[in-house]
Structures are given as C-alpha cells and as structure tokens.
Amino acid sequence: METEEGLVSVIIIFLDEERFLREAIESVLAQDYPSWELLLVDDGSTDGSPGIATEFAKRERRISYLTHPGGANRGMSASRNLGLANARGEYVAFLDADDAYLPQRLRRHVEVLTARPDVAMSASSYIRWFWDESDTGGSPGMSYPRPSVLAGDAVWQPPVGLIMVTAVPYLHTGTCSWTVRRRVALEVGGFEDSFRSFYEDQVFVSKVLARYPVYMMQDYLARYRHHAASTTRMAKARGDTADADGARFVDWLLTYLDEQGIGDPLLLELASNRRPLPAKRPGWTGQLRLRLGAAAKSGLARALPRAWYQRLLILDYELDARRARRAYRRLCRALDGSTRARLPEDDV
C-alpha cells in the first residue's frame, strides 16, 4: 500500500464503547491539523457502537469502519494490526475509544517528527480526566495533568528508552500519547496478537524503544479518562491481578531481546527483575485481601463527596510521580558512568 506523505492515520479500536466512542471520534474531527484519516476498528461489539462508527464513516470520507471476518472478537492487538494493515499515512497515531485528543494533538506530533527525521516515534503526556459515575449518564470531574518526570523534552537512543520504561514504568505514557512512523510500525511487526488485553501496548512500545530513537515531549495533548468501566479498573474491582500477564510479558521481552541480539546487561537485569513473584494467581487469602481492598476503595468512592475522593486519588498519583522521579534520577546516575547506553538528550 502506497504511503501518503504527511498523512496521519489515527486508529481507534473499540469493543462495546457506545458511551464514549462518539466523543473520541469528535476529538479527531476537531484537530487543527487537516491531513488525517481515521480507522475505526470494531472488535466484535454487540452494543450501539457499530452504529455510531457507521454513521461517522458515511458522513466523513476520511473515516473508515473496519471489522474482523464474521464480526469476531480478536483482542486489542489484532484489532490495532487490522488498522495498521489498512493505514495509508506516513504516520500512525492511536486513541482508545474512551479517551480524547486535544485539538493540537496531531499537529504537534507531526511538527516533531518532521523536524527530527532521525526519530521513529514521538510521545507526549496527557491529562487524567476523572469521570463521575454517580451522575445519570456520567459527567466530567476534575482534570489532572499527569506530573512530568523528565526535566524537559528528550530523545532516547536505543536501548536507553527501553531501559528507562523498564526501570521506571511510570514513564510509559499510554496509547493516546504515541505517533509512530508507519514504516517503523511495520518493520517491528506491529502488535503481538497473543496479547489480547493487558500489556499489549507495552509489547509494541518495547519493540520500538529497543531498536529506534524516540522523542519524548512534555506537552499535554490528550485526555485519559478515569472511569469504573475501563478494562484496568474493572479488573481491579474484581480483585484480579495481572501477575500471570506480567510474567508472560517479561518472558516475551527477554525472548525478543535475545532474538534481536540486544544483550545490554543492565537492560536484561532490569527486565528479569520485573517478573512478578510469584507468577501465579494468589491463594484464597491473597485473593480475599485483594477483594477486600477493592471493596474498601469502592466504599470510599461511594461514601466521600466526589471532589474529596478524587483528591485522594490525585494524592496517590503525586506520590507515584515522586517515586518515579527518584528512580529516574538514580537510573541517570547509573547510566552516566556506563558505556553500554547513551543518556537521553534532555532539553532538546
């Protein structure tokens, strides 16, 4: 398929997202960068979201509606790969169906990738967008800019970027934050179909960071919706753990590094240390603790005024950011005396 220069292919995958899909699509329509196409990939929805996607595709020639054969549910990775296979743009951006772009999102990323032809992908930050489930139909709550860890914009040379996000997972900015050159997305083989939900995004980003320079910008260019029906929040509410998925991700990462001939000792050590211990579902006492903890959080959410509860969550995020800054500084000091990898180019 011929690539169209300057075109950004935005891929939104969705599964039963009638509640938020329209808003995500409209945030792409509102972009101040005009050269884009939008690929809406249905992963087997049974609600009203296919009707919403079809409506927009009929109304706007730059929007396409895609499904798997037979309307099957194939998982997040396979759905993103279907979008990639049909993308025509020089660049590919991603957006989850419950999130939204800010109007300058595409333009800022294209500016960076045009000015820096040496980098394969750009990543930006986002505003955490609290959603109040107590109101009928839901309503926006507080907006909270995700605290920065880097001193300024930075270019991560391989494999420094992968070392960074492996040692400091907080630096992983999320799907709505990436724009990648389409040729690079295809060169790394896209997403791994076997990762249907958890870690599917980290697998793809790890492939890029391991092999290519990546530009990290500090601009806030998207809204990440915090709501009870998200995949991650629902798993936590059930008391589920991602230990098994985390262990599988580590196994995949170590295998991938070996296949690519990337033997940086620090990276291999950090990757091995990310393996959850134990890498199995906890016993009944552990499951009980998880469920009680989830129930306590749910009880607080119902008992406290909305603003109070959201401020508690924000405090928790602030603590995460402080821990991430300390870990990042320690890692930079460790890399400073190392010949194994270059430090990020801060304040580009």
Short mmCIF file of C-alpha atoms in Angstrom, two decimals, residues 72-331:
data_model
loop_
_atom_site.label_atom_id
_atom_site.label_comp_id
_atom_site.label_asym_id
_atom_site.label_seq_id
_atom_site.Cartn_x
_atom_site.Cartn_y
_atom_site.Cartn_z
CA ALA A 72 -15.29 -11.71 15.59
CA ASN A 73 -13.65 -10.56 18.81
CA ARG A 74 -9.91 -10.91 18.23
CA GLY A 75 -8.46 -8.75 21.01
CA MET A 76 -6.74 -5.37 21.18
CA SER A 77 -3.52 -6.31 19.39
CA ALA A 78 -5.19 -7.98 16.42
CA SER A 79 -7.57 -5.02 16.12
CA ARG A 80 -4.74 -2.48 16.08
CA ASN A 81 -2.96 -4.63 13.49
CA LEU A 82 -6.08 -4.56 11.31
CA GLY A 83 -5.93 -0.78 11.50
CA LEU A 84 -2.22 -0.79 10.62
CA ALA A 85 -2.84 -3.06 7.63
CA ASN A 86 -5.33 -0.55 6.22
CA ALA A 87 -3.48 2.65 7.14
CA ARG A 88 -2.17 4.85 4.32
CA GLY A 89 -0.47 7.56 6.37
CA GLU A 90 3.19 8.38 6.76
CA TYR A 91 2.46 8.45 10.49
CA VAL A 92 0.19 6.34 12.69
CA ALA A 93 -1.41 7.58 15.92
CA PHE A 94 -3.56 5.65 18.38
CA LEU A 95 -6.53 6.61 20.51
CA ASP A 96 -8.57 4.44 22.85
CA ALA A 97 -12.33 4.75 22.41
CA ASP A 98 -12.85 6.15 25.93
CA ASP A 99 -10.15 8.85 25.64
CA ALA A 100 -9.94 12.07 23.62
CA TYR A 101 -7.36 14.18 21.80
CA LEU A 102 -6.85 17.88 22.44
CA PRO A 103 -7.15 19.95 19.22
CA GLN A 104 -3.40 20.43 18.69
CA ARG A 105 -2.50 16.75 19.27
CA LEU A 106 -1.74 15.67 15.70
CA ARG A 107 -0.10 18.92 14.63
CA ARG A 108 2.41 18.94 17.49
CA HIS A 109 3.47 15.36 16.82
CA VAL A 110 3.85 15.95 13.09
CA GLU A 111 5.96 19.05 13.81
CA VAL A 112 8.31 16.99 15.96
CA LEU A 113 8.60 14.09 13.52
CA THR A 114 9.15 16.48 10.60
CA ALA A 115 11.87 18.41 12.45
CA ARG A 116 13.53 15.20 13.70
CA PRO A 117 13.67 12.69 10.83
CA ASP A 118 16.09 10.64 12.93
CA VAL A 119 13.41 9.62 15.45
CA ALA A 120 10.93 6.82 14.83
CA MET A 121 8.21 7.78 17.28
CA SER A 122 7.05 10.75 19.33
CA ALA A 123 5.30 10.54 22.69
CA SER A 124 3.54 13.24 24.70
CA SER A 125 1.81 13.49 28.06
CA TYR A 126 -1.88 13.56 28.95
CA ILE A 127 -4.43 14.99 31.34
CA ARG A 128 -6.12 12.46 33.60
CA TRP A 129 -9.83 13.02 33.21
CA PHE A 130 -11.96 11.87 36.13
CA TRP A 131 -15.45 10.69 35.25
CA ASP A 132 -18.21 10.75 37.85
CA GLU A 133 -20.25 7.53 37.65
CA SER A 134 -22.76 8.71 40.27
CA ASP A 135 -24.49 11.10 37.85
CA THR A 136 -27.01 9.64 35.42
CA GLY A 137 -25.06 9.07 32.23
CA GLY A 138 -21.85 10.23 33.88
CA SER A 139 -20.27 13.67 33.91
CA PRO A 140 -16.73 15.12 33.87
CA GLY A 141 -15.00 15.60 37.20
CA MET A 142 -11.55 17.03 37.88
CA SER A 143 -8.85 17.28 35.23
CA TYR A 144 -5.37 16.45 36.46
CA PRO A 145 -2.23 16.97 34.31
CA ARG A 146 -0.01 13.94 34.72
CA PRO A 147 3.16 15.12 36.56
CA SER A 148 6.33 15.11 34.49
CA VAL A 149 9.42 13.15 35.43
CA LEU A 150 11.82 14.38 32.73
CA ALA A 151 13.47 17.81 33.02
CA GLY A 152 12.29 18.71 29.50
CA ASP A 153 11.87 17.19 26.07
CA ALA A 154 14.27 14.31 25.47
CA VAL A 155 15.43 11.95 22.75
CA TRP A 156 16.01 8.39 23.91
CA GLN A 157 18.53 6.46 21.84
CA PRO A 158 18.14 2.67 21.75
CA PRO A 159 18.17 0.84 24.03
CA VAL A 160 18.07 3.70 26.57
CA GLY A 161 14.34 4.23 26.05
CA LEU A 162 13.59 0.62 26.85
CA ILE A 163 15.90 0.76 29.87
CA MET A 164 14.01 3.85 31.08
CA VAL A 165 10.48 2.43 30.88
CA THR A 166 11.61 -0.94 32.24
CA ALA A 167 13.23 0.62 35.29
CA VAL A 168 10.58 3.34 35.71
CA PRO A 169 7.21 2.03 34.42
CA TYR A 170 5.65 5.44 35.18
CA LEU A 171 7.46 6.75 32.07
CA HIS A 172 5.22 4.58 29.87
CA THR A 173 2.87 7.28 28.61
CA GLY A 174 -0.02 5.25 27.17
CA THR A 175 -1.66 4.57 23.82
CA CYS A 176 -3.16 8.04 23.27
CA SER A 177 0.33 9.55 23.53
CA TRP A 178 2.17 7.88 20.62
CA THR A 179 2.68 8.74 16.98
CA VAL A 180 4.94 6.35 15.07
CA ARG A 181 6.22 6.35 11.51
CA ARG A 182 4.17 3.76 9.67
CA ARG A 183 7.21 2.10 8.13
CA VAL A 184 8.65 1.58 11.63
CA ALA A 185 5.39 0.09 12.93
CA LEU A 186 5.51 -2.38 10.04
CA GLU A 187 9.24 -3.08 10.44
CA VAL A 188 8.78 -4.17 14.06
CA GLY A 189 5.86 -6.40 13.11
CA GLY A 190 3.11 -4.34 14.70
CA PHE A 191 1.37 -5.65 17.79
CA GLU A 192 1.53 -9.23 19.07
CA ASP A 193 -1.85 -10.90 18.56
CA SER A 194 -1.30 -13.24 21.52
CA PHE A 195 -1.53 -10.24 23.90
CA ARG A 196 -5.26 -9.64 23.72
CA SER A 197 -5.58 -7.04 26.51
CA PHE A 198 -3.05 -6.48 29.33
CA TYR A 199 0.47 -5.47 28.21
CA GLU A 200 -0.45 -5.29 24.51
CA ASP A 201 0.65 -1.64 24.43
CA GLN A 202 3.91 -2.26 26.30
CA VAL A 203 4.83 -5.04 23.87
CA PHE A 204 4.57 -2.71 20.87
CA VAL A 205 6.38 0.21 22.51
CA SER A 206 9.15 -2.12 23.72
CA LYS A 207 9.78 -3.20 20.14
CA VAL A 208 10.20 0.41 19.02
CA LEU A 209 12.27 1.54 22.01
CA ALA A 210 14.63 -1.41 21.66
CA ARG A 211 15.58 -0.52 18.09
CA TYR A 212 14.87 3.16 17.34
CA PRO A 213 15.32 6.69 18.76
CA VAL A 214 12.13 8.11 20.31
CA TYR A 215 11.26 11.75 21.06
CA MET A 216 9.64 12.38 24.45
CA MET A 217 7.79 15.71 24.60
CA GLN A 218 6.23 17.20 27.73
CA ASP A 219 3.16 18.72 26.04
CA TYR A 220 -0.28 17.72 27.37
CA LEU A 221 -2.11 16.66 24.23
CA ALA A 222 -4.78 14.14 25.22
CA ARG A 223 -7.31 13.33 27.91
CA TYR A 224 -7.12 9.92 29.53
CA ARG A 225 -10.50 9.04 31.01
CA HIS A 226 -10.54 7.61 34.54
CA HIS A 227 -13.77 5.63 34.88
CA ALA A 228 -15.04 2.47 36.52
CA ALA A 229 -15.81 0.60 33.29
CA SER A 230 -12.28 0.68 31.85
CA THR A 231 -10.53 -2.67 31.38
CA THR A 232 -7.97 -1.95 34.10
CA ARG A 233 -10.44 -0.54 36.61
CA MET A 234 -12.85 -3.44 36.18
CA ALA A 235 -10.06 -5.96 36.73
CA LYS A 236 -9.04 -4.16 39.94
CA ALA A 237 -12.64 -4.00 41.14
CA ARG A 238 -12.92 -7.77 40.69
CA GLY A 239 -9.73 -8.20 42.69
CA ASP A 240 -7.94 -9.70 39.69
CA THR A 241 -4.18 -9.45 39.40
CA ALA A 242 -2.03 -9.14 36.30
CA ASP A 243 0.78 -11.30 37.70
CA ALA A 244 0.41 -14.02 35.08
CA ASP A 245 0.19 -11.42 32.29
CA GLY A 246 3.20 -9.60 33.71
CA ALA A 247 5.25 -12.78 33.81
CA ARG A 248 4.27 -13.58 30.22
CA PHE A 249 5.30 -10.06 29.17
CA VAL A 250 8.74 -10.49 30.81
CA ASP A 251 9.19 -13.85 29.10
CA TRP A 252 8.25 -12.29 25.77
CA LEU A 253 10.60 -9.31 26.31
CA LEU A 254 13.62 -11.46 27.21
CA THR A 255 12.99 -13.67 24.18
CA TYR A 256 12.62 -10.63 21.92
CA LEU A 257 15.86 -9.06 23.16
CA ASP A 258 17.67 -12.34 22.53
CA GLU A 259 16.22 -12.59 19.01
CA GLN A 260 17.29 -9.01 18.25
CA GLY A 261 20.79 -9.57 19.62
CA ILE A 262 20.30 -6.90 22.30
CA GLY A 263 22.43 -8.08 25.22
CA ASP A 264 22.83 -4.93 27.33
CA PRO A 265 23.47 -6.38 30.83
CA LEU A 266 21.59 -3.59 32.65
CA LEU A 267 18.52 -3.97 30.44
CA LEU A 268 18.48 -7.75 30.85
CA GLU A 269 18.81 -7.40 34.62
CA LEU A 270 16.00 -4.82 34.80
CA ALA A 271 13.73 -6.91 32.60
CA SER A 272 14.31 -10.04 34.68
CA ASN A 273 13.60 -8.09 37.89
CA ARG A 274 10.19 -7.04 36.54
CA ARG A 275 8.95 -10.61 36.72
CA PRO A 276 6.12 -10.76 39.30
CA LEU A 277 6.83 -13.09 42.19
CA PRO A 278 5.07 -15.42 42.46
CA ALA A 279 3.98 -15.53 38.83
CA LYS A 280 0.71 -17.31 39.59
CA ARG A 281 -2.73 -16.50 40.89
CA PRO A 282 -2.61 -15.89 44.69
CA GLY A 283 -4.19 -18.34 47.12
CA TRP A 284 -7.58 -17.76 48.70
CA THR A 285 -6.13 -15.49 51.42
CA GLY A 286 -4.37 -13.35 48.84
CA GLN A 287 -7.49 -13.15 46.71
CA LEU A 288 -9.51 -12.19 49.78
CA ARG A 289 -7.12 -9.33 50.58
CA LEU A 290 -7.33 -8.07 47.01
CA ARG A 291 -11.12 -8.18 47.02
CA LEU A 292 -11.38 -6.50 50.42
CA GLY A 293 -9.02 -3.76 49.23
CA ALA A 294 -11.08 -3.25 46.08
CA ALA A 295 -14.29 -3.19 48.15
CA ALA A 296 -12.79 -0.61 50.55
CA LYS A 297 -11.85 1.68 47.64
CA SER A 298 -15.31 1.27 46.16
CA GLY A 299 -16.85 2.10 49.54
CA LEU A 300 -14.76 5.24 49.84
CA ALA A 301 -15.81 6.29 46.36
CA ARG A 302 -19.47 6.00 47.35
CA ALA A 303 -19.16 7.48 50.86
CA LEU A 304 -16.96 10.51 50.20
CA PRO A 305 -18.00 13.58 48.24
CA ARG A 306 -16.80 13.28 44.67
CA ALA A 307 -14.20 16.07 44.97
CA TRP A 308 -12.72 14.57 48.16
CA TYR A 309 -12.34 11.13 46.67
CA GLN A 310 -10.74 12.49 43.50
CA ARG A 311 -8.28 14.50 45.60
CA LEU A 312 -7.30 11.28 47.39
CA LEU A 313 -6.63 9.66 44.03
CA ILE A 314 -4.60 12.68 42.93
CA LEU A 315 -2.50 12.45 46.09
CA ASP A 316 -1.77 8.83 45.26
CA TYR A 317 -0.73 9.82 41.72
CA GLU A 318 1.52 12.56 43.12
CA LEU A 319 3.28 10.00 45.30
CA ASP A 320 3.75 7.76 42.24
CA ALA A 321 5.30 10.67 40.37
CA ARG A 322 7.70 11.46 43.22
CA ARG A 323 8.84 7.85 43.41
CA ALA A 324 9.29 7.82 39.63
CA ARG A 325 11.44 10.99 39.73
CA ARG A 326 13.72 9.46 42.36
CA ALA A 327 14.03 6.24 40.35
CA TYR A 328 14.72 8.20 37.16
CA ARG A 329 17.50 10.23 38.80
CA ARG A 330 19.10 7.06 40.18
CA LEU A 331 18.98 5.47 36.75
#
